[in-house]
PDB file of C-alpha atoms and ligand atoms in Angstrom:
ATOM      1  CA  UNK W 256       4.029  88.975   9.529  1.00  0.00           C
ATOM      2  CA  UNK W 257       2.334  86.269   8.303  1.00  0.00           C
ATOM      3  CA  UNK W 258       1.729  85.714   5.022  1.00  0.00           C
ATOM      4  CA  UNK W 259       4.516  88.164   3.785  1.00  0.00           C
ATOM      5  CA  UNK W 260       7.950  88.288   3.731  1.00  0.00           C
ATOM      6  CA  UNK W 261      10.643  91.219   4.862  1.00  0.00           C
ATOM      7  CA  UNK W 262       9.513  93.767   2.066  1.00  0.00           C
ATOM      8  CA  UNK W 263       5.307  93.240   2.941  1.00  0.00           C
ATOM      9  CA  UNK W 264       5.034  90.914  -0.215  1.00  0.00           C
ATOM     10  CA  UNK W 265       2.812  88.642  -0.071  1.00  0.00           C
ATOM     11  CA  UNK W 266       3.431  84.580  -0.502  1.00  0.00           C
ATOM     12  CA  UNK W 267       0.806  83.599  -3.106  1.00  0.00           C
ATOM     13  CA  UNK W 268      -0.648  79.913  -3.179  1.00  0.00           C
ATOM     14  CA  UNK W 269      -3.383  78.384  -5.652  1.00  0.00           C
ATOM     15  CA  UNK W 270      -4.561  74.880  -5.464  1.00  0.00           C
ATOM     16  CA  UNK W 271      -3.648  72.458  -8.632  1.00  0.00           C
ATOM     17  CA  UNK W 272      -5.569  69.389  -7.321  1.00  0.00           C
ATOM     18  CA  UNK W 273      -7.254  67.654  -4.497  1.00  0.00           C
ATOM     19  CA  UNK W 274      -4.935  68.432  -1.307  1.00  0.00           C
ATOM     20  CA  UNK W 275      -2.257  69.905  -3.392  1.00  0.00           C
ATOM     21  CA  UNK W 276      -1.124  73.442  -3.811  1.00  0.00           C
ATOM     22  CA  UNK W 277       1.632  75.577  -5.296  1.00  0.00           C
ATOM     23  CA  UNK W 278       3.043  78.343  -3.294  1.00  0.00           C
ATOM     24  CA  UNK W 279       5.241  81.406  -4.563  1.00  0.00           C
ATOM     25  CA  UNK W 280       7.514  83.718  -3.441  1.00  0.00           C
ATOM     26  CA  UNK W 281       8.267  87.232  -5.021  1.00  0.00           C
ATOM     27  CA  UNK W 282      10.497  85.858  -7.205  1.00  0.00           C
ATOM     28  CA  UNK W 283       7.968  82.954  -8.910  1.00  0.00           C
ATOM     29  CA  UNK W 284       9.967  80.055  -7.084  1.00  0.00           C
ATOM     30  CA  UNK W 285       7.724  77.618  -6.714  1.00  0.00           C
ATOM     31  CA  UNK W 286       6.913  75.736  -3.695  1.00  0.00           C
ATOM     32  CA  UNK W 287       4.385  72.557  -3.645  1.00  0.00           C
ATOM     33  CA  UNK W 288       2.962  71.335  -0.673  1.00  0.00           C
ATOM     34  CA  UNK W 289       1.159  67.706  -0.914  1.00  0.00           C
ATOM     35  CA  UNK W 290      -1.149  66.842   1.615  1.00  0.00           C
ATOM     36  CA  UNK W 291      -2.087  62.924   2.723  1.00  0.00           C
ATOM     37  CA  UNK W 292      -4.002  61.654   5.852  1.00  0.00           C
ATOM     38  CA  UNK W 293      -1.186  61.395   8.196  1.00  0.00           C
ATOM     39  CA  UNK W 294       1.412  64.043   7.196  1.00  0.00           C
ATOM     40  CA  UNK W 295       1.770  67.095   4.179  1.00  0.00           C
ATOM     41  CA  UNK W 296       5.174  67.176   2.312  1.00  0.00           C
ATOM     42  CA  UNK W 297       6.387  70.606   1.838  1.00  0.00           C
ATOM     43  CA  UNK W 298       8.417  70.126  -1.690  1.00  0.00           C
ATOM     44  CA  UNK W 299      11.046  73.217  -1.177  1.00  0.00           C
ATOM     45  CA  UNK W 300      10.888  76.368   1.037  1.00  0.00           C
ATOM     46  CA  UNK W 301      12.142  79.091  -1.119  1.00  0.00           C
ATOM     47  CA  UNK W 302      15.093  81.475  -0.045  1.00  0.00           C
ATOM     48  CA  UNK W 303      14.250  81.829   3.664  1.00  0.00           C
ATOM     49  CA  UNK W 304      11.988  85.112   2.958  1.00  0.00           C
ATOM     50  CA  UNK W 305       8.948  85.823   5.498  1.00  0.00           C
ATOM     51  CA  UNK W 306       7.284  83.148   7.813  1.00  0.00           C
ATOM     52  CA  UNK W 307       6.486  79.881   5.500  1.00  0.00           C
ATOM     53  CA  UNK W 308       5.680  78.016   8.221  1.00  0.00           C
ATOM     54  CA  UNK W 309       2.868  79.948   9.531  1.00  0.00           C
ATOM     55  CA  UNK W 310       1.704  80.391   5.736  1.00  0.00           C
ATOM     56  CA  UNK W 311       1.922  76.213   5.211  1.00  0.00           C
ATOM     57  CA  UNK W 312       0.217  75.971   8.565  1.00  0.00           C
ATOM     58  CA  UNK W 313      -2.643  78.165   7.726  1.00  0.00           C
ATOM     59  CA  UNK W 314      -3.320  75.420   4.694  1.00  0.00           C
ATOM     60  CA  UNK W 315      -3.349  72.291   6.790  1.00  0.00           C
ATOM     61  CA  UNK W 316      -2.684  70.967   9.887  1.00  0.00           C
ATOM     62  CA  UNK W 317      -0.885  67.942   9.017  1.00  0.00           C
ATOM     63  CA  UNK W 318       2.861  67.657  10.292  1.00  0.00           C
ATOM     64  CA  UNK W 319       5.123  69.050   7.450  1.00  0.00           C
ATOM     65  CA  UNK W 320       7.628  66.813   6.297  1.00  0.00           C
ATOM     66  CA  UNK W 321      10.337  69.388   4.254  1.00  0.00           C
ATOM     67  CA  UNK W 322      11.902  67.680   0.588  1.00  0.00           C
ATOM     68  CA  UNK W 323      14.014  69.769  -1.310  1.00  0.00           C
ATOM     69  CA  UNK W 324      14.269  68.744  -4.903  1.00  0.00           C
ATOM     70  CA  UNK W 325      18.191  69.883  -4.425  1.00  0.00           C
ATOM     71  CA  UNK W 326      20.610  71.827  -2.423  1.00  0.00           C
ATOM     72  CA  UNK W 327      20.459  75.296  -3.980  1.00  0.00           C
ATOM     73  CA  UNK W 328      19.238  77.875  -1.545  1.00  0.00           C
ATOM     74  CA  UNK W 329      16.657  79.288  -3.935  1.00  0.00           C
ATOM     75  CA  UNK W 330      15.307  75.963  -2.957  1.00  0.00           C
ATOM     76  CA  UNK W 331      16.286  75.145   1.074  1.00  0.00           C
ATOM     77  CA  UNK W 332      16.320  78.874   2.396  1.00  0.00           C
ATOM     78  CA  UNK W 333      13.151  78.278   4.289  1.00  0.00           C
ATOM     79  CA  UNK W 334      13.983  75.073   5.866  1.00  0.00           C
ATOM     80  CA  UNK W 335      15.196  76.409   9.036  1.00  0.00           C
ATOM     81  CA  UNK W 336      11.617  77.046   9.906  1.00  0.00           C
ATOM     82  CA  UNK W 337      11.753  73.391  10.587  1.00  0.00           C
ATOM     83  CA  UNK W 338      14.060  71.119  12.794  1.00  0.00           C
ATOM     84  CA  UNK W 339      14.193  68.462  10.366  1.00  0.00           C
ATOM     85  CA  UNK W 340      14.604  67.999   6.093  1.00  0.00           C
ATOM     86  CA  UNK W 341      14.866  65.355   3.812  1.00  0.00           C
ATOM     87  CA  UNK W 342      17.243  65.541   0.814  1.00  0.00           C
ATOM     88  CA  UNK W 343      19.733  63.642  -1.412  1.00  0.00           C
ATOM     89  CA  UNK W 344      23.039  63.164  -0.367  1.00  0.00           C
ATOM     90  CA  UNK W 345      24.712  64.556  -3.031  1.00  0.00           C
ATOM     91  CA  UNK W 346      22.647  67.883  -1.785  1.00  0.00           C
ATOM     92  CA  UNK W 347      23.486  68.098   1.502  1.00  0.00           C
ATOM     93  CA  UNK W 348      27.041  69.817   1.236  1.00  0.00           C
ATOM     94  CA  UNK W 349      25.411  72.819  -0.272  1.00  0.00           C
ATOM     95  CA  UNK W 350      22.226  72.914   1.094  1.00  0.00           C
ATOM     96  CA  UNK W 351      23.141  75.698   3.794  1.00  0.00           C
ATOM     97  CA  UNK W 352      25.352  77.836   1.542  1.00  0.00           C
ATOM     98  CA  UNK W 353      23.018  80.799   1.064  1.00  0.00           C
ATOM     99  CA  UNK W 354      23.279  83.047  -1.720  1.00  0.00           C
ATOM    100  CA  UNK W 355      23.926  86.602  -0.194  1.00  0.00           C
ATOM    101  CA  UNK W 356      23.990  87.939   3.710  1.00  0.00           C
ATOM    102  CA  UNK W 357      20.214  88.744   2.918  1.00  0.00           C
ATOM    103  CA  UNK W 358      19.705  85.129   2.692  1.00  0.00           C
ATOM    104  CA  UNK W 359      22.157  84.530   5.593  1.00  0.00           C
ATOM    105  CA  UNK W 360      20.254  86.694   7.912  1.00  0.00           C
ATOM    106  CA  UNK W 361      16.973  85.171   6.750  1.00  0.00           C
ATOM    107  CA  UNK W 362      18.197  81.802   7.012  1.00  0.00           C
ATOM    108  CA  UNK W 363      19.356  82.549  10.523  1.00  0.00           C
ATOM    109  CA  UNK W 364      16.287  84.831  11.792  1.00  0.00           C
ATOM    110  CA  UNK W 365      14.262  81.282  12.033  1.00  0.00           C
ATOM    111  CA  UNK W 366      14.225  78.876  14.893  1.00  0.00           C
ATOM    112  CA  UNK W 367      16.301  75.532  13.445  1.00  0.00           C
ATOM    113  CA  UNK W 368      19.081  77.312  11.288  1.00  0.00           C
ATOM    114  CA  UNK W 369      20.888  73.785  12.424  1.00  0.00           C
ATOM    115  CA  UNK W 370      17.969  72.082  11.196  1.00  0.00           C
ATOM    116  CA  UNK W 371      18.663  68.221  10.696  1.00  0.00           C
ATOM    117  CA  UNK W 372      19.512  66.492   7.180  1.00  0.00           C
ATOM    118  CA  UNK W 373      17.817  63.005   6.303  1.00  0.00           C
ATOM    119  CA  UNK W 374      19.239  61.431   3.179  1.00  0.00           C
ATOM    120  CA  UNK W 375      16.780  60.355   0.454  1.00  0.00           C
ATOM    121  CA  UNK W 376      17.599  57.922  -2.107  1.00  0.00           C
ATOM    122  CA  UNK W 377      16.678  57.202  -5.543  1.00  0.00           C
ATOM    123  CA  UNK W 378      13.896  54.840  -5.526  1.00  0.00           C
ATOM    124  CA  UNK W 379      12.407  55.805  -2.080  1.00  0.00           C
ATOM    125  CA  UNK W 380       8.955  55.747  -1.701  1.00  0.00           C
ATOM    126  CA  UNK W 381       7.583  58.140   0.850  1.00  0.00           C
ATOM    127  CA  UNK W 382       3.991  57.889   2.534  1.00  0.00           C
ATOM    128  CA  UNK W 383       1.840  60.650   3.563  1.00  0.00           C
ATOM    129  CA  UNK W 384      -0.488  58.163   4.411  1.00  0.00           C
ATOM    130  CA  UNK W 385      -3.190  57.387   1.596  1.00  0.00           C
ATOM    131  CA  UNK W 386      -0.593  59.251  -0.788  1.00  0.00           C
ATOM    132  CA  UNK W 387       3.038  57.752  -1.678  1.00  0.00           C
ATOM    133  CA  UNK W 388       5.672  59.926  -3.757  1.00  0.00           C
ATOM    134  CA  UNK W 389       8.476  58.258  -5.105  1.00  0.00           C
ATOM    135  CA  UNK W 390      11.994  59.757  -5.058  1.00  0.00           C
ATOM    136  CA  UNK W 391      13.173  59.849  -8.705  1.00  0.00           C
ATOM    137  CA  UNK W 392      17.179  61.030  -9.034  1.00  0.00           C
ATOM    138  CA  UNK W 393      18.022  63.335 -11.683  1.00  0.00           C
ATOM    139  CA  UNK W 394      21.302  65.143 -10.688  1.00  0.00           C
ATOM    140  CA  UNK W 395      22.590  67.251 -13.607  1.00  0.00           C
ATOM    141  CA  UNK W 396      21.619  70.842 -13.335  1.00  0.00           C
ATOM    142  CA  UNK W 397      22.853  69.984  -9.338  1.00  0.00           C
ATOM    143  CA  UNK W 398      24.551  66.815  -8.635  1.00  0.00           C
ATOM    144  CA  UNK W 399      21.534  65.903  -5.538  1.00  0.00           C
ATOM    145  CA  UNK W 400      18.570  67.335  -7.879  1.00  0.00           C
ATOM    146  CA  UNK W 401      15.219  64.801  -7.858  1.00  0.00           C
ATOM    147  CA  UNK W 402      12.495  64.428  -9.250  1.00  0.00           C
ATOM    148  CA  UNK W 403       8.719  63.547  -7.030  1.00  0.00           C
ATOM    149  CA  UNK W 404       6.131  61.468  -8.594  1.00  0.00           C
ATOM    150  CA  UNK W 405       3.061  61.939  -6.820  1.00  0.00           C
ATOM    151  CA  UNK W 406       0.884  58.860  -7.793  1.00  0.00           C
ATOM    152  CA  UNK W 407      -2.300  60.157  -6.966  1.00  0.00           C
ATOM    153  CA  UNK W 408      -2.430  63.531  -8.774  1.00  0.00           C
ATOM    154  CA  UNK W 409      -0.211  61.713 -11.425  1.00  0.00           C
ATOM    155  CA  UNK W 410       2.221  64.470 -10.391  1.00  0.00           C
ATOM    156  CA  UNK W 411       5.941  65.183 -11.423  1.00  0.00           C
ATOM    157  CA  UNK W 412       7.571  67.846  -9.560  1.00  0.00           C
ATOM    158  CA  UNK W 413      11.162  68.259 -11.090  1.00  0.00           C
ATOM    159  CA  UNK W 414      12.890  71.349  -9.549  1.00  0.00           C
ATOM    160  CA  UNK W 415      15.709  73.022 -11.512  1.00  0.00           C
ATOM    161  CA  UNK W 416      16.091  70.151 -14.424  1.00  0.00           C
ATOM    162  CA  UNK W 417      13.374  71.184 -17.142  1.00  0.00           C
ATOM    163  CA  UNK W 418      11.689  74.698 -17.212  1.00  0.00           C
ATOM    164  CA  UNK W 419      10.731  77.059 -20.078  1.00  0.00           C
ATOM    165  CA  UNK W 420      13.086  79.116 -19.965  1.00  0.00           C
ATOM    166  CA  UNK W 421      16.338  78.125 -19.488  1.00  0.00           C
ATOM    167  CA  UNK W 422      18.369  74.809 -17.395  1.00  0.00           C
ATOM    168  CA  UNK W 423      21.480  76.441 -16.042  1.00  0.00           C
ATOM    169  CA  UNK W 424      24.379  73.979 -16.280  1.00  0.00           C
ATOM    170  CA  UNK W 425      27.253  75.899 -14.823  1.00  0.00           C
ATOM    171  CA  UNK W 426      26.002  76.028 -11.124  1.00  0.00           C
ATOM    172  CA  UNK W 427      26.698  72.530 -10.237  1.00  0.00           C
ATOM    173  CA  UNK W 428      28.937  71.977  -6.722  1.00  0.00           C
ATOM    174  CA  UNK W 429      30.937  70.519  -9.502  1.00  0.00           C
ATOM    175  CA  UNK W 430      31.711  71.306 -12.652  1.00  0.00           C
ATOM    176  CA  UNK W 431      31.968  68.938 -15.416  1.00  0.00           C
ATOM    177  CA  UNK W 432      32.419  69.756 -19.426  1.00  0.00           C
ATOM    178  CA  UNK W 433      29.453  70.562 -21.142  1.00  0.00           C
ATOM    179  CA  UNK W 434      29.290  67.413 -23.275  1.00  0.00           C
ATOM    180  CA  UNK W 435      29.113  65.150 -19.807  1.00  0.00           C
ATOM    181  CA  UNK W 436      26.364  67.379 -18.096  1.00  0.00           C
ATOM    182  CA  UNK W 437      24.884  66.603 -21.535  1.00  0.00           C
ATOM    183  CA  UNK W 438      25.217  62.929 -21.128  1.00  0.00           C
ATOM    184  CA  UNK W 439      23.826  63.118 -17.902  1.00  0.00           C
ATOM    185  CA  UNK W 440      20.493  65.913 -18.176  1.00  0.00           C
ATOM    186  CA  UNK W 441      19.730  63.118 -21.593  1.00  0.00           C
ATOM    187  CA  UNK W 442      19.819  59.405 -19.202  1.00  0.00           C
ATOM    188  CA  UNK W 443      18.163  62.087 -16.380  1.00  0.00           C
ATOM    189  CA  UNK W 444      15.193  62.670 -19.188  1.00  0.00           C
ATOM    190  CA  UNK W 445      15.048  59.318 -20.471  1.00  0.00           C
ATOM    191  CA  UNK W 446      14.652  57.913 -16.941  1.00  0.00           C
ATOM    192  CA  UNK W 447      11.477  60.428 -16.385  1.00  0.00           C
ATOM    193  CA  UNK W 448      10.488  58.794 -19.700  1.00  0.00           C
ATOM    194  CA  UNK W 449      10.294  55.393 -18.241  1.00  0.00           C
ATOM    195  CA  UNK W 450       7.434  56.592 -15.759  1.00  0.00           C
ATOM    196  CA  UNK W 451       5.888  58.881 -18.247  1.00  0.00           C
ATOM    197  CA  UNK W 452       2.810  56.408 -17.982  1.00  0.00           C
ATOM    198  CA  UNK W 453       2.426  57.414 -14.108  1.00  0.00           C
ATOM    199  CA  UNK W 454       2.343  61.221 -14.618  1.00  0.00           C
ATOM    200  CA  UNK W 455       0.386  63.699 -16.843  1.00  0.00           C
ATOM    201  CA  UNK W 456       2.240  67.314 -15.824  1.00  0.00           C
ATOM    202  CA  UNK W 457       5.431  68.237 -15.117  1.00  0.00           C
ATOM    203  CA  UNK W 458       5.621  70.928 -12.078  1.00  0.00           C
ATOM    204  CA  UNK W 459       9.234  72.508 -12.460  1.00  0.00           C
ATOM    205  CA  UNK W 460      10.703  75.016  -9.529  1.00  0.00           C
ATOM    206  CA  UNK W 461      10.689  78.340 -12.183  1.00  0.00           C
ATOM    207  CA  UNK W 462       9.837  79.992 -15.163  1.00  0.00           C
ATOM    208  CA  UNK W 463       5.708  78.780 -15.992  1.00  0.00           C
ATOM    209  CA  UNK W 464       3.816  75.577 -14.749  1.00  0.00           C
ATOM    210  CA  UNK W 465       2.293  73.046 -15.366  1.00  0.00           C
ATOM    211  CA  UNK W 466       4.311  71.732 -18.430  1.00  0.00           C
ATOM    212  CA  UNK W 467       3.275  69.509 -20.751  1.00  0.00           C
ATOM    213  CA  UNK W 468       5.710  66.254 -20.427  1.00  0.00           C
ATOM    214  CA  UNK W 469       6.004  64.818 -23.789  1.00  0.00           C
ATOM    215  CA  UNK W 470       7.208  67.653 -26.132  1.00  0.00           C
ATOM    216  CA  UNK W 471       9.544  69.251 -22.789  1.00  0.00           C
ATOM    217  CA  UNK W 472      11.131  65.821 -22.164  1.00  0.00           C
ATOM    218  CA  UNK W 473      11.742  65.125 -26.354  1.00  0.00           C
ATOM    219  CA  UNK W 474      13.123  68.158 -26.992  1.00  0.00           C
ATOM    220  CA  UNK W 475      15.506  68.570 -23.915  1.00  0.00           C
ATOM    221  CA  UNK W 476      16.503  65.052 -25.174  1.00  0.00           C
ATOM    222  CA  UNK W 477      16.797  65.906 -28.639  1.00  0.00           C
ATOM    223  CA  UNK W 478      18.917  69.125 -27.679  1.00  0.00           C
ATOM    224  CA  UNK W 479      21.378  66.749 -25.063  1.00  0.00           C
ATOM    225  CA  UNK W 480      21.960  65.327 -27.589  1.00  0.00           C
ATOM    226  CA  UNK W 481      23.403  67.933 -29.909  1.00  0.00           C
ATOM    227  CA  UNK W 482      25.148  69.301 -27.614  1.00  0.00           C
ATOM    228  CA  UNK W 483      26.802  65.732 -27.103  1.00  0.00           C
ATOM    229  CA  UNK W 484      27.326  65.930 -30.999  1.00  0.00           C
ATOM    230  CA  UNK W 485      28.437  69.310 -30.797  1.00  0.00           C
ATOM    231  CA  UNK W 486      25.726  70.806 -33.243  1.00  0.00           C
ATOM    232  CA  UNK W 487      23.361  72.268 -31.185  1.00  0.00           C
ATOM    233  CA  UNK W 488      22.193  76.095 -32.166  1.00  0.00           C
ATOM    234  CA  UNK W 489      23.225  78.840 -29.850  1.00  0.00           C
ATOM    235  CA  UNK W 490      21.648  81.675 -29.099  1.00  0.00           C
ATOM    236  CA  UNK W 491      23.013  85.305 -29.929  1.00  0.00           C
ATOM    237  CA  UNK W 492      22.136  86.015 -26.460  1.00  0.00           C
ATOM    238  CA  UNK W 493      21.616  84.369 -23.451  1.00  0.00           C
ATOM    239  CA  UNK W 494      19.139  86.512 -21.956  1.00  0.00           C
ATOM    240  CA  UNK W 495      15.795  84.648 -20.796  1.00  0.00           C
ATOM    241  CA  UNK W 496      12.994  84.357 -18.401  1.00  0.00           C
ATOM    242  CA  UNK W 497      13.915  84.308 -15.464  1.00  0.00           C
ATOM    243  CA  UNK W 498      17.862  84.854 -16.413  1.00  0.00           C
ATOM    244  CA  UNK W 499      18.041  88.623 -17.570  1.00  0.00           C
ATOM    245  CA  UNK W 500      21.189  89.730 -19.241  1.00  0.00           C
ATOM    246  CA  UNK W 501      21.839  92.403 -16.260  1.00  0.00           C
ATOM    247  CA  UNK W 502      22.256  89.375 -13.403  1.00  0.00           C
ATOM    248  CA  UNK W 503      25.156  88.389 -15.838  1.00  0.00           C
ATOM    249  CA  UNK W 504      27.043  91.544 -16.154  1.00  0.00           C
ATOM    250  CA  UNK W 505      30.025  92.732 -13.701  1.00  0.00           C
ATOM    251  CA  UNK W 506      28.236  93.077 -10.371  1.00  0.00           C
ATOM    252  CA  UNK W 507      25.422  90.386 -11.133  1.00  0.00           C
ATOM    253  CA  UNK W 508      25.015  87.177  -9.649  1.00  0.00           C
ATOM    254  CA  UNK W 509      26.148  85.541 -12.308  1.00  0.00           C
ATOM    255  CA  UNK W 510      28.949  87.689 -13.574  1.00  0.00           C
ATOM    256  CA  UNK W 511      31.182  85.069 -12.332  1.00  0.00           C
ATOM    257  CA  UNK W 512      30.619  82.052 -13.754  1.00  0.00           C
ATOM    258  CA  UNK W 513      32.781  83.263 -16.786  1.00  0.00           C
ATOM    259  CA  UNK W 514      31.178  83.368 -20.295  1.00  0.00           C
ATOM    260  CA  UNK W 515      27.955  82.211 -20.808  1.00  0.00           C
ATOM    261  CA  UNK W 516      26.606  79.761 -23.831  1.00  0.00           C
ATOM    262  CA  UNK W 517      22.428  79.539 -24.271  1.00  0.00           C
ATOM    263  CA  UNK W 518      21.765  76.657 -26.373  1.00  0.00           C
ATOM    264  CA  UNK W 519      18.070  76.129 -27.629  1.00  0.00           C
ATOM    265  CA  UNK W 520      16.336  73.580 -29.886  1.00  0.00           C
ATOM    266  CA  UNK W 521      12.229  74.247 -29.561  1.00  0.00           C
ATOM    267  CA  UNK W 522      10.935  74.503 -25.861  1.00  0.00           C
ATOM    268  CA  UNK W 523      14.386  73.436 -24.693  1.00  0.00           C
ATOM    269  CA  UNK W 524      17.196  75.644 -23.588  1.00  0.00           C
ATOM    270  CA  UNK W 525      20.297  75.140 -21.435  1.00  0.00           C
ATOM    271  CA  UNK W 526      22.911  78.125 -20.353  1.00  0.00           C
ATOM    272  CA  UNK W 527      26.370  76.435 -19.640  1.00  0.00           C
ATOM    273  CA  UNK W 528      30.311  78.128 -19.238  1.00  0.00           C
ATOM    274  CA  UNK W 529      32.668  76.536 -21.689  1.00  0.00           C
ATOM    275  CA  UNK W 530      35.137  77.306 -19.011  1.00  0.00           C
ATOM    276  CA  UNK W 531      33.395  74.754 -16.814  1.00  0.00           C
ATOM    277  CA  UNK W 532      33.814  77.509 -14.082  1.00  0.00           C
ATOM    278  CA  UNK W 533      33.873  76.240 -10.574  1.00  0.00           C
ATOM    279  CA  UNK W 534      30.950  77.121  -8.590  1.00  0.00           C
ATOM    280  CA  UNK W 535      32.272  79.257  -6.327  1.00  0.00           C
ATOM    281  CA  UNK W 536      31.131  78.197  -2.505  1.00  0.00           C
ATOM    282  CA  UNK W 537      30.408  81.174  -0.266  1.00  0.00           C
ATOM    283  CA  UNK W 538      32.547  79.773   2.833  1.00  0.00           C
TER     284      UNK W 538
HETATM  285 ZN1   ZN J 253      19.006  75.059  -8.726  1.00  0.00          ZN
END
């Protein structure tokens, strides 16, 4: 059972620096896991498929500490193969909502489905020992999404808030109009800007890594920004990595979230509902 989840696929990992490596699932969610002298920190657990404890336990030793860089349970599925995981508050509420009975049954199969919540806060500096990671908050693709900065592999690990292919802004616990998620994703970017001297990559959850920081975080500023000014191009479809047009359709996961809006300017693109539709909670 180890190393594969429920349909005998295998997790994947590859090492991106000293002590460091990036884990995936099937699905390309990726998973760091950051190991100092006293403890690793597991940064998400994917959604709950196979055994990712025994997988993160064949790679070190060290006591896992779980962060997830939000609620979502693409993110936290996995968690309940530990008693204990740290999060932001604003995460918490949604962090065991899974996404189908698949997940559920996952989610449930491990030992600590009642696993216990620690708040993080923005600012926090964590120690692994000989390795601190600061908590950075960035809530606007989720309202409890943050960012890690790993000093010592000049690290930024930023979950769902920048990727290549798309930022989905309709799947927040809740909703706000466009034009204020777009206020918020721009002071979000502009605050990762003010440590940009600490980092060198950006390591998002989906859709390609490493990415290079400066031209991801102008451009998702310079298209906040038009959305804010209500100029910004939109695309004839909102199909993308990672975000097929089938998922959206009657049926799909996404199909109801109400109509869809891609908006692009370079390497940025956000999907958002004009309707501001309501995430929909599964209990
Ligand atoms: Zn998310």
């Amino acid at each position: 059972m180890v190393n594969q989840d429920e349909y005998g696929n295998l997790f994947g990992k590859w090492q991106i620096g000293e002590d460091t490596w990036c884990i995936t699932n099937r699905w390309q969610n990726f998973i760091y896991l950051l190991i100092g002298e006293e403890k690793a920190m597991l940064i998400d657990t994917g959604s709950g498929e196979g055994n990712l404890r025994d997988f993160v336990e064949n790679i070190t030793d060290k006591p896992i500490m779980v962060v997830n860089t939000h609620g979502h349970f693409d993110h936290t599925g996995g968690n309940s193969c530990w008693p204990d995981a740290w999060m932001k508050k604003e995460a918490v509420e949604y962090a065991k909502e899974p996404f189908s009975p698949l997940h559920q049954e996952w989610f449930e199969s491990k030992p600590y489905p009642d696993y216990q919540i620690h708040e993080l806060s923005d600012g926090e500096i964590i120690d692994l020992g000989g390795r601190k990671v600061e908590v950075i908050a960035i809530g606007a693709h989720s309202e409890g999404s943050i960012a890690l900065l790993d000093y010592n592999l000049r690290a930024l690990f930023t979950g769902d808030e920048i990727e290549s292919g798309q930022v989905l802004w309709f799947v927040r616990d809740r909703p706000l109009p466009v034009k204020e998620i777009a206020a918020i994703h721009k002071r979000n970017m502009e605050k990762l800007l003010t440590y940009r001297k600490k980092y060198d990559w950006i390591w998002p959850s989906h859709n390609g890594v490493p990415l290079l920081p400066d031209p991801y975080l102008e451009d998702y500023i310079a298209l906040d920004q038009q959305i804010i000014d209500g100029v910004a191009k939109v695309a004839e479809n909102t199909g993308g990595l990672g975000f097929p047009t089938e998922t959206q359709k009657a049926g799909g996961p996404f199909a109801e979230y109400g109509n869809l809006t891609r908006a692009e300017y370079r390497r940025a693109s956000v999907i958002y509902s004009e309707e501001g539709y309501e995430y929909r909670r599964k209990k």
